PDB file of C-alpha atoms in Angstrom:
ATOM      1  CA  UNK A   1      46.241  52.447  15.055  1.00  0.00           C
ATOM      2  CA  UNK A   2      43.917  52.731  17.991  1.00  0.00           C
ATOM      3  CA  UNK A   3      43.338  56.251  19.032  1.00  0.00           C
ATOM      4  CA  UNK A   4      41.883  57.492  22.332  1.00  0.00           C
ATOM      5  CA  UNK A   5      38.129  57.084  21.989  1.00  0.00           C
ATOM      6  CA  UNK A   6      35.641  59.949  21.528  1.00  0.00           C
ATOM      7  CA  UNK A   7      38.243  62.564  20.860  1.00  0.00           C
ATOM      8  CA  UNK A   8      36.995  65.495  22.856  1.00  0.00           C
ATOM      9  CA  UNK A   9      39.001  68.463  23.946  1.00  0.00           C
ATOM     10  CA  UNK A  10      38.775  68.608  27.708  1.00  0.00           C
ATOM     11  CA  UNK A  11      41.139  70.853  29.631  1.00  0.00           C
ATOM     12  CA  UNK A  12      43.838  70.357  27.052  1.00  0.00           C
ATOM     13  CA  UNK A  13      43.361  66.612  26.842  1.00  0.00           C
ATOM     14  CA  UNK A  14      41.672  64.514  24.235  1.00  0.00           C
ATOM     15  CA  UNK A  15      39.987  61.749  26.116  1.00  0.00           C
ATOM     16  CA  UNK A  16      37.340  59.124  25.765  1.00  0.00           C
ATOM     17  CA  UNK A  17      34.618  57.277  27.633  1.00  0.00           C
ATOM     18  CA  UNK A  18      33.917  57.375  31.350  1.00  0.00           C
ATOM     19  CA  UNK A  19      37.260  57.328  33.092  1.00  0.00           C
ATOM     20  CA  UNK A  20      38.179  54.941  35.874  1.00  0.00           C
ATOM     21  CA  UNK A  21      37.864  56.534  39.314  1.00  0.00           C
ATOM     22  CA  UNK A  22      41.632  56.738  39.859  1.00  0.00           C
ATOM     23  CA  UNK A  23      42.041  58.727  36.664  1.00  0.00           C
ATOM     24  CA  UNK A  24      39.124  61.009  37.454  1.00  0.00           C
ATOM     25  CA  UNK A  25      40.610  61.754  40.854  1.00  0.00           C
ATOM     26  CA  UNK A  26      44.034  62.421  39.359  1.00  0.00           C
ATOM     27  CA  UNK A  27      42.397  64.842  36.921  1.00  0.00           C
ATOM     28  CA  UNK A  28      40.679  66.607  39.840  1.00  0.00           C
ATOM     29  CA  UNK A  29      44.045  66.827  41.585  1.00  0.00           C
ATOM     30  CA  UNK A  30      45.519  68.288  38.401  1.00  0.00           C
ATOM     31  CA  UNK A  31      42.772  70.907  38.194  1.00  0.00           C
ATOM     32  CA  UNK A  32      43.333  71.814  41.839  1.00  0.00           C
ATOM     33  CA  UNK A  33      47.089  72.137  41.274  1.00  0.00           C
ATOM     34  CA  UNK A  34      46.501  74.258  38.186  1.00  0.00           C
ATOM     35  CA  UNK A  35      44.297  76.617  40.202  1.00  0.00           C
ATOM     36  CA  UNK A  36      46.923  76.869  42.967  1.00  0.00           C
ATOM     37  CA  UNK A  37      49.618  77.579  40.369  1.00  0.00           C
ATOM     38  CA  UNK A  38      47.482  80.308  38.831  1.00  0.00           C
ATOM     39  CA  UNK A  39      46.980  81.813  42.296  1.00  0.00           C
ATOM     40  CA  UNK A  40      50.752  81.802  42.757  1.00  0.00           C
ATOM     41  CA  UNK A  41      51.067  83.670  39.470  1.00  0.00           C
ATOM     42  CA  UNK A  42      53.249  81.013  37.886  1.00  0.00           C
ATOM     43  CA  UNK A  43      53.193  79.510  34.427  1.00  0.00           C
ATOM     44  CA  UNK A  44      53.975  75.817  33.909  1.00  0.00           C
ATOM     45  CA  UNK A  45      57.420  76.893  32.666  1.00  0.00           C
ATOM     46  CA  UNK A  46      57.985  79.052  35.771  1.00  0.00           C
ATOM     47  CA  UNK A  47      57.007  76.257  38.141  1.00  0.00           C
ATOM     48  CA  UNK A  48      59.209  73.737  36.333  1.00  0.00           C
ATOM     49  CA  UNK A  49      62.164  76.143  36.530  1.00  0.00           C
ATOM     50  CA  UNK A  50      61.596  76.682  40.246  1.00  0.00           C
ATOM     51  CA  UNK A  51      61.452  72.923  40.773  1.00  0.00           C
ATOM     52  CA  UNK A  52      64.712  72.503  38.872  1.00  0.00           C
ATOM     53  CA  UNK A  53      63.158  70.609  35.966  1.00  0.00           C
ATOM     54  CA  UNK A  54      64.786  70.930  32.555  1.00  0.00           C
ATOM     55  CA  UNK A  55      61.411  70.855  30.776  1.00  0.00           C
ATOM     56  CA  UNK A  56      58.003  71.967  31.925  1.00  0.00           C
ATOM     57  CA  UNK A  57      56.265  68.990  30.339  1.00  0.00           C
ATOM     58  CA  UNK A  58      55.963  67.029  33.599  1.00  0.00           C
ATOM     59  CA  UNK A  59      53.911  69.859  35.125  1.00  0.00           C
ATOM     60  CA  UNK A  60      51.479  69.479  32.230  1.00  0.00           C
ATOM     61  CA  UNK A  61      51.513  65.697  32.674  1.00  0.00           C
ATOM     62  CA  UNK A  62      50.447  66.118  36.318  1.00  0.00           C
ATOM     63  CA  UNK A  63      47.903  68.873  35.658  1.00  0.00           C
ATOM     64  CA  UNK A  64      46.303  66.858  32.855  1.00  0.00           C
ATOM     65  CA  UNK A  65      45.763  64.064  35.375  1.00  0.00           C
ATOM     66  CA  UNK A  66      48.121  61.446  33.973  1.00  0.00           C
ATOM     67  CA  UNK A  67      50.694  61.483  36.748  1.00  0.00           C
ATOM     68  CA  UNK A  68      50.921  62.304  40.429  1.00  0.00           C
ATOM     69  CA  UNK A  69      53.099  64.784  42.211  1.00  0.00           C
ATOM     70  CA  UNK A  70      55.928  62.480  43.400  1.00  0.00           C
ATOM     71  CA  UNK A  71      56.013  62.172  47.186  1.00  0.00           C
ATOM     72  CA  UNK A  72      59.702  63.103  47.299  1.00  0.00           C
ATOM     73  CA  UNK A  73      59.028  66.446  45.595  1.00  0.00           C
ATOM     74  CA  UNK A  74      55.718  67.311  47.284  1.00  0.00           C
ATOM     75  CA  UNK A  75      57.392  69.662  49.740  1.00  0.00           C
ATOM     76  CA  UNK A  76      59.150  71.539  46.924  1.00  0.00           C
ATOM     77  CA  UNK A  77      55.877  71.848  44.993  1.00  0.00           C
ATOM     78  CA  UNK A  78      54.098  73.156  48.094  1.00  0.00           C
ATOM     79  CA  UNK A  79      56.794  75.746  48.813  1.00  0.00           C
ATOM     80  CA  UNK A  80      56.861  76.983  45.220  1.00  0.00           C
ATOM     81  CA  UNK A  81      53.061  77.251  45.212  1.00  0.00           C
ATOM     82  CA  UNK A  82      53.167  79.149  48.500  1.00  0.00           C
ATOM     83  CA  UNK A  83      51.356  76.437  50.441  1.00  0.00           C
ATOM     84  CA  UNK A  84      52.049  74.722  53.715  1.00  0.00           C
ATOM     85  CA  UNK A  85      53.652  71.333  52.819  1.00  0.00           C
ATOM     86  CA  UNK A  86      51.667  69.225  55.309  1.00  0.00           C
ATOM     87  CA  UNK A  87      48.334  70.724  54.220  1.00  0.00           C
ATOM     88  CA  UNK A  88      49.364  70.357  50.575  1.00  0.00           C
ATOM     89  CA  UNK A  89      50.232  66.667  51.000  1.00  0.00           C
ATOM     90  CA  UNK A  90      47.065  66.051  53.024  1.00  0.00           C
ATOM     91  CA  UNK A  91      44.926  67.625  50.325  1.00  0.00           C
ATOM     92  CA  UNK A  92      46.577  65.643  47.527  1.00  0.00           C
ATOM     93  CA  UNK A  93      45.951  62.462  49.508  1.00  0.00           C
ATOM     94  CA  UNK A  94      42.207  63.078  49.019  1.00  0.00           C
ATOM     95  CA  UNK A  95      42.752  62.453  45.303  1.00  0.00           C
ATOM     96  CA  UNK A  96      45.707  60.114  45.207  1.00  0.00           C
ATOM     97  CA  UNK A  97      44.862  57.811  48.119  1.00  0.00           C
ATOM     98  CA  UNK A  98      41.242  58.564  49.105  1.00  0.00           C
ATOM     99  CA  UNK A  99      40.847  55.469  51.274  1.00  0.00           C
ATOM    100  CA  UNK A 100      44.046  56.203  53.182  1.00  0.00           C
ATOM    101  CA  UNK A 101      42.924  59.807  53.643  1.00  0.00           C
ATOM    102  CA  UNK A 102      39.566  58.620  54.982  1.00  0.00           C
ATOM    103  CA  UNK A 103      41.259  56.254  57.451  1.00  0.00           C
ATOM    104  CA  UNK A 104      43.682  58.898  58.646  1.00  0.00           C
ATOM    105  CA  UNK A 105      41.511  61.991  58.697  1.00  0.00           C
ATOM    106  CA  UNK A 106      37.908  60.859  58.241  1.00  0.00           C
ATOM    107  CA  UNK A 107      35.665  61.649  55.259  1.00  0.00           C
ATOM    108  CA  UNK A 108      36.650  64.873  53.452  1.00  0.00           C
ATOM    109  CA  UNK A 109      34.271  67.766  54.026  1.00  0.00           C
TER     110      UNK A 109
ATOM    111  CA  UNK B   1      79.182  81.940  -3.101  1.00  0.00           C
ATOM    112  CA  UNK B   2      77.419  82.268   0.201  1.00  0.00           C
ATOM    113  CA  UNK B   3      74.995  79.570   1.211  1.00  0.00           C
ATOM    114  CA  UNK B   4      72.410  80.527   3.727  1.00  0.00           C
ATOM    115  CA  UNK B   5      71.008  77.669   5.744  1.00  0.00           C
ATOM    116  CA  UNK B   6      67.305  77.984   6.336  1.00  0.00           C
ATOM    117  CA  UNK B   7      66.107  76.193   9.411  1.00  0.00           C
ATOM    118  CA  UNK B   8      62.849  74.304   9.087  1.00  0.00           C
ATOM    119  CA  UNK B   9      60.144  75.928  11.160  1.00  0.00           C
ATOM    120  CA  UNK B  10      59.535  73.628  14.128  1.00  0.00           C
ATOM    121  CA  UNK B  11      56.140  71.978  14.338  1.00  0.00           C
ATOM    122  CA  UNK B  12      53.769  73.409  16.898  1.00  0.00           C
ATOM    123  CA  UNK B  13      50.406  72.496  18.337  1.00  0.00           C
ATOM    124  CA  UNK B  14      48.751  69.089  18.221  1.00  0.00           C
ATOM    125  CA  UNK B  15      50.446  66.000  16.796  1.00  0.00           C
ATOM    126  CA  UNK B  16      50.415  65.688  13.033  1.00  0.00           C
ATOM    127  CA  UNK B  17      49.143  62.479  11.449  1.00  0.00           C
ATOM    128  CA  UNK B  18      52.719  61.702  10.337  1.00  0.00           C
ATOM    129  CA  UNK B  19      54.055  62.062  13.867  1.00  0.00           C
ATOM    130  CA  UNK B  20      51.275  59.899  15.292  1.00  0.00           C
ATOM    131  CA  UNK B  21      51.894  57.273  12.612  1.00  0.00           C
ATOM    132  CA  UNK B  22      55.624  57.240  13.472  1.00  0.00           C
ATOM    133  CA  UNK B  23      54.862  56.775  17.160  1.00  0.00           C
ATOM    134  CA  UNK B  24      52.172  54.188  16.474  1.00  0.00           C
ATOM    135  CA  UNK B  25      54.411  52.111  14.215  1.00  0.00           C
ATOM    136  CA  UNK B  26      57.472  52.215  16.450  1.00  0.00           C
ATOM    137  CA  UNK B  27      55.895  51.883  19.870  1.00  0.00           C
ATOM    138  CA  UNK B  28      53.094  49.642  18.633  1.00  0.00           C
ATOM    139  CA  UNK B  29      50.395  51.855  20.108  1.00  0.00           C
ATOM    140  CA  UNK B  30      47.233  50.046  21.086  1.00  0.00           C
ATOM    141  CA  UNK B  31      49.063  46.703  21.220  1.00  0.00           C
ATOM    142  CA  UNK B  32      47.538  44.303  23.790  1.00  0.00           C
ATOM    143  CA  UNK B  33      44.967  46.884  24.791  1.00  0.00           C
ATOM    144  CA  UNK B  34      47.546  49.371  25.997  1.00  0.00           C
ATOM    145  CA  UNK B  35      45.768  52.716  26.081  1.00  0.00           C
ATOM    146  CA  UNK B  36      47.183  56.060  25.186  1.00  0.00           C
ATOM    147  CA  UNK B  37      45.988  59.633  25.108  1.00  0.00           C
ATOM    148  CA  UNK B  38      47.124  62.844  23.561  1.00  0.00           C
ATOM    149  CA  UNK B  39      47.182  66.195  25.280  1.00  0.00           C
ATOM    150  CA  UNK B  40      48.373  69.747  24.999  1.00  0.00           C
ATOM    151  CA  UNK B  41      50.451  71.759  27.433  1.00  0.00           C
ATOM    152  CA  UNK B  42      49.601  75.262  28.557  1.00  0.00           C
ATOM    153  CA  UNK B  43      51.930  76.568  25.819  1.00  0.00           C
ATOM    154  CA  UNK B  44      50.221  74.463  23.169  1.00  0.00           C
ATOM    155  CA  UNK B  45      52.929  71.811  22.894  1.00  0.00           C
ATOM    156  CA  UNK B  46      51.821  68.295  22.020  1.00  0.00           C
ATOM    157  CA  UNK B  47      52.040  65.428  24.485  1.00  0.00           C
ATOM    158  CA  UNK B  48      51.344  61.721  24.147  1.00  0.00           C
ATOM    159  CA  UNK B  49      50.791  59.631  27.242  1.00  0.00           C
ATOM    160  CA  UNK B  50      51.242  55.855  27.283  1.00  0.00           C
ATOM    161  CA  UNK B  51      49.078  54.513  30.056  1.00  0.00           C
ATOM    162  CA  UNK B  52      49.559  51.562  32.372  1.00  0.00           C
ATOM    163  CA  UNK B  53      46.972  48.873  33.104  1.00  0.00           C
ATOM    164  CA  UNK B  54      43.520  49.429  34.575  1.00  0.00           C
ATOM    165  CA  UNK B  55      42.279  50.569  37.015  1.00  0.00           C
ATOM    166  CA  UNK B  56      45.075  53.065  37.757  1.00  0.00           C
ATOM    167  CA  UNK B  57      45.975  53.804  34.153  1.00  0.00           C
ATOM    168  CA  UNK B  58      48.846  55.957  35.322  1.00  0.00           C
ATOM    169  CA  UNK B  59      51.183  57.416  32.743  1.00  0.00           C
ATOM    170  CA  UNK B  60      54.147  55.105  32.128  1.00  0.00           C
ATOM    171  CA  UNK B  61      55.799  57.176  29.444  1.00  0.00           C
ATOM    172  CA  UNK B  62      55.195  60.612  27.995  1.00  0.00           C
ATOM    173  CA  UNK B  63      56.454  61.933  24.673  1.00  0.00           C
ATOM    174  CA  UNK B  64      56.293  65.715  24.257  1.00  0.00           C
ATOM    175  CA  UNK B  65      57.257  68.083  21.489  1.00  0.00           C
ATOM    176  CA  UNK B  66      58.726  71.408  22.601  1.00  0.00           C
ATOM    177  CA  UNK B  67      60.276  73.781  20.037  1.00  0.00           C
ATOM    178  CA  UNK B  68      60.910  70.966  17.591  1.00  0.00           C
ATOM    179  CA  UNK B  69      62.619  68.864  20.265  1.00  0.00           C
ATOM    180  CA  UNK B  70      61.012  65.545  21.243  1.00  0.00           C
ATOM    181  CA  UNK B  71      61.208  64.704  24.919  1.00  0.00           C
ATOM    182  CA  UNK B  72      60.712  61.297  26.498  1.00  0.00           C
ATOM    183  CA  UNK B  73      59.880  61.188  30.205  1.00  0.00           C
ATOM    184  CA  UNK B  74      58.560  58.516  32.502  1.00  0.00           C
ATOM    185  CA  UNK B  75      55.521  58.843  34.747  1.00  0.00           C
ATOM    186  CA  UNK B  76      57.552  60.461  37.516  1.00  0.00           C
ATOM    187  CA  UNK B  77      58.982  63.181  35.314  1.00  0.00           C
ATOM    188  CA  UNK B  78      62.390  61.556  34.864  1.00  0.00           C
ATOM    189  CA  UNK B  79      63.921  62.686  31.587  1.00  0.00           C
ATOM    190  CA  UNK B  80      64.803  59.550  29.623  1.00  0.00           C
ATOM    191  CA  UNK B  81      65.783  60.924  26.238  1.00  0.00           C
ATOM    192  CA  UNK B  82      65.559  64.030  24.083  1.00  0.00           C
ATOM    193  CA  UNK B  83      66.269  64.515  20.412  1.00  0.00           C
ATOM    194  CA  UNK B  84      65.019  66.325  17.326  1.00  0.00           C
ATOM    195  CA  UNK B  85      64.403  63.006  15.594  1.00  0.00           C
ATOM    196  CA  UNK B  86      61.015  61.524  16.477  1.00  0.00           C
ATOM    197  CA  UNK B  87      61.855  58.013  15.187  1.00  0.00           C
ATOM    198  CA  UNK B  88      64.872  57.962  17.511  1.00  0.00           C
ATOM    199  CA  UNK B  89      62.804  59.097  20.494  1.00  0.00           C
ATOM    200  CA  UNK B  90      60.090  56.555  19.624  1.00  0.00           C
ATOM    201  CA  UNK B  91      62.732  53.804  19.485  1.00  0.00           C
ATOM    202  CA  UNK B  92      63.902  54.782  22.980  1.00  0.00           C
ATOM    203  CA  UNK B  93      60.285  54.733  24.160  1.00  0.00           C
ATOM    204  CA  UNK B  94      59.890  51.212  22.788  1.00  0.00           C
ATOM    205  CA  UNK B  95      63.048  50.110  24.620  1.00  0.00           C
ATOM    206  CA  UNK B  96      61.839  51.747  27.835  1.00  0.00           C
ATOM    207  CA  UNK B  97      58.501  49.953  27.542  1.00  0.00           C
ATOM    208  CA  UNK B  98      60.281  46.631  27.091  1.00  0.00           C
ATOM    209  CA  UNK B  99      62.349  47.422  30.162  1.00  0.00           C
ATOM    210  CA  UNK B 100      59.217  47.857  32.241  1.00  0.00           C
ATOM    211  CA  UNK B 101      58.209  44.244  31.417  1.00  0.00           C
ATOM    212  CA  UNK B 102      61.397  42.691  32.806  1.00  0.00           C
ATOM    213  CA  UNK B 103      59.815  42.249  36.221  1.00  0.00           C
ATOM    214  CA  UNK B 104      57.182  40.035  34.581  1.00  0.00           C
ATOM    215  CA  UNK B 105      59.835  37.892  32.893  1.00  0.00           C
ATOM    216  CA  UNK B 106      61.717  37.627  36.197  1.00  0.00           C
ATOM    217  CA  UNK B 107      58.551  36.472  37.977  1.00  0.00           C
ATOM    218  CA  UNK B 108      57.802  33.852  35.324  1.00  0.00           C
ATOM    219  CA  UNK B 109      61.369  32.498  35.553  1.00  0.00           C
ATOM    220  CA  UNK B 110      61.135  32.400  39.354  1.00  0.00           C
ATOM    221  CA  UNK B 111      57.819  30.503  39.278  1.00  0.00           C
ATOM    222  CA  UNK B 112      59.206  28.078  36.704  1.00  0.00           C
ATOM    223  CA  UNK B 113      62.316  27.410  38.822  1.00  0.00           C
ATOM    224  CA  UNK B 114      60.153  26.851  41.912  1.00  0.00           C
ATOM    225  CA  UNK B 115      57.925  24.366  40.073  1.00  0.00           C
ATOM    226  CA  UNK B 116      60.966  22.509  38.699  1.00  0.00           C
ATOM    227  CA  UNK B 117      62.525  22.397  42.149  1.00  0.00           C
ATOM    228  CA  UNK B 118      59.318  21.044  43.688  1.00  0.00           C
ATOM    229  CA  UNK B 119      58.910  18.412  40.969  1.00  0.00           C
ATOM    230  CA  UNK B 120      62.541  17.424  41.370  1.00  0.00           C
ATOM    231  CA  UNK B 121      62.086  16.997  45.134  1.00  0.00           C
ATOM    232  CA  UNK B 122      58.992  14.840  44.591  1.00  0.00           C
ATOM    233  CA  UNK B 123      60.321  12.712  41.765  1.00  0.00           C
ATOM    234  CA  UNK B 124      63.895  12.154  42.943  1.00  0.00           C
ATOM    235  CA  UNK B 125      62.995   9.834  45.905  1.00  0.00           C
ATOM    236  CA  UNK B 126      60.771   7.773  43.612  1.00  0.00           C
ATOM    237  CA  UNK B 127      63.545   7.515  41.041  1.00  0.00           C
ATOM    238  CA  UNK B 128      66.099   6.541  43.686  1.00  0.00           C
ATOM    239  CA  UNK B 129      63.717   3.942  45.129  1.00  0.00           C
ATOM    240  CA  UNK B 130      63.127   2.453  41.677  1.00  0.00           C
ATOM    241  CA  UNK B 131      66.823   2.388  40.973  1.00  0.00           C
ATOM    242  CA  UNK B 132      67.535   0.596  44.259  1.00  0.00           C
ATOM    243  CA  UNK B 133      64.858  -2.001  43.516  1.00  0.00           C
ATOM    244  CA  UNK B 134      66.339  -2.578  40.084  1.00  0.00           C
ATOM    245  CA  UNK B 135      69.870  -2.955  41.439  1.00  0.00           C
ATOM    246  CA  UNK B 136      68.601  -5.329  44.135  1.00  0.00           C
ATOM    247  CA  UNK B 137      66.419  -7.553  42.004  1.00  0.00           C
ATOM    248  CA  UNK B 138      68.185  -7.444  38.637  1.00  0.00           C
ATOM    249  CA  UNK B 139      70.835 -10.112  39.508  1.00  0.00           C
ATOM    250  CA  UNK B 140      68.127 -12.418  40.876  1.00  0.00           C
ATOM    251  CA  UNK B 141      65.978 -11.927  37.812  1.00  0.00           C
ATOM    252  CA  UNK B 142      69.012 -12.526  35.634  1.00  0.00           C
ATOM    253  CA  UNK B 143      69.627 -15.828  37.425  1.00  0.00           C
ATOM    254  CA  UNK B 144      66.142 -17.026  36.429  1.00  0.00           C
ATOM    255  CA  UNK B 145      66.676 -16.210  32.776  1.00  0.00           C
TER     256      UNK B 145
END
């Protein structure tokens, strides 16, 4: 059985060697989302309930940097986090599609 | 006589070695370099992420344990299966992983059909030409024999 290398507890995730850039960026997005959720005073369970999810596990999946916020639910996430949907989507693009963000809006400041 | 049913206390926290072994055996973790990671939710519930190929390594499937219930979701948060039996959930995960490879099988079949079609187009005129020559010259050759 091959286990994730260099088991190290890092923001709730056991992970290994230097991560590919896409994964690092997704993790940064997850950290940003976690901070916004904390600002909104919501737990992962609360946010999942507000988004109509049966389980809160997907919120953890996203915040741990393994998945993205699906485009079709970005607006709902933004509203529940008390953020403006366009600004929310634009900010997530920095992490999820950095090259597209650069082409559309220039280099992030 | 009254029989009181005691419920087993559900597992909490990180994956146990037994649980990981069940998942590893059923899903064939680490097979063909497929990477996986474990994680913990805010509430301390265990999660296991099966990752896709490099460089994205996005989560393809996620198995979580919440209050003794095992939950199988895909990378978009779609709930695929839930049950208290981990072997059953692992079996569904294995099936789901096989399902994600169907596009590859479809592509291979398509390429194979294209190659066969091309070869058929190239070879058929040659075969027809050879057949015509044989039909034309066979009686004359037979006359010489």
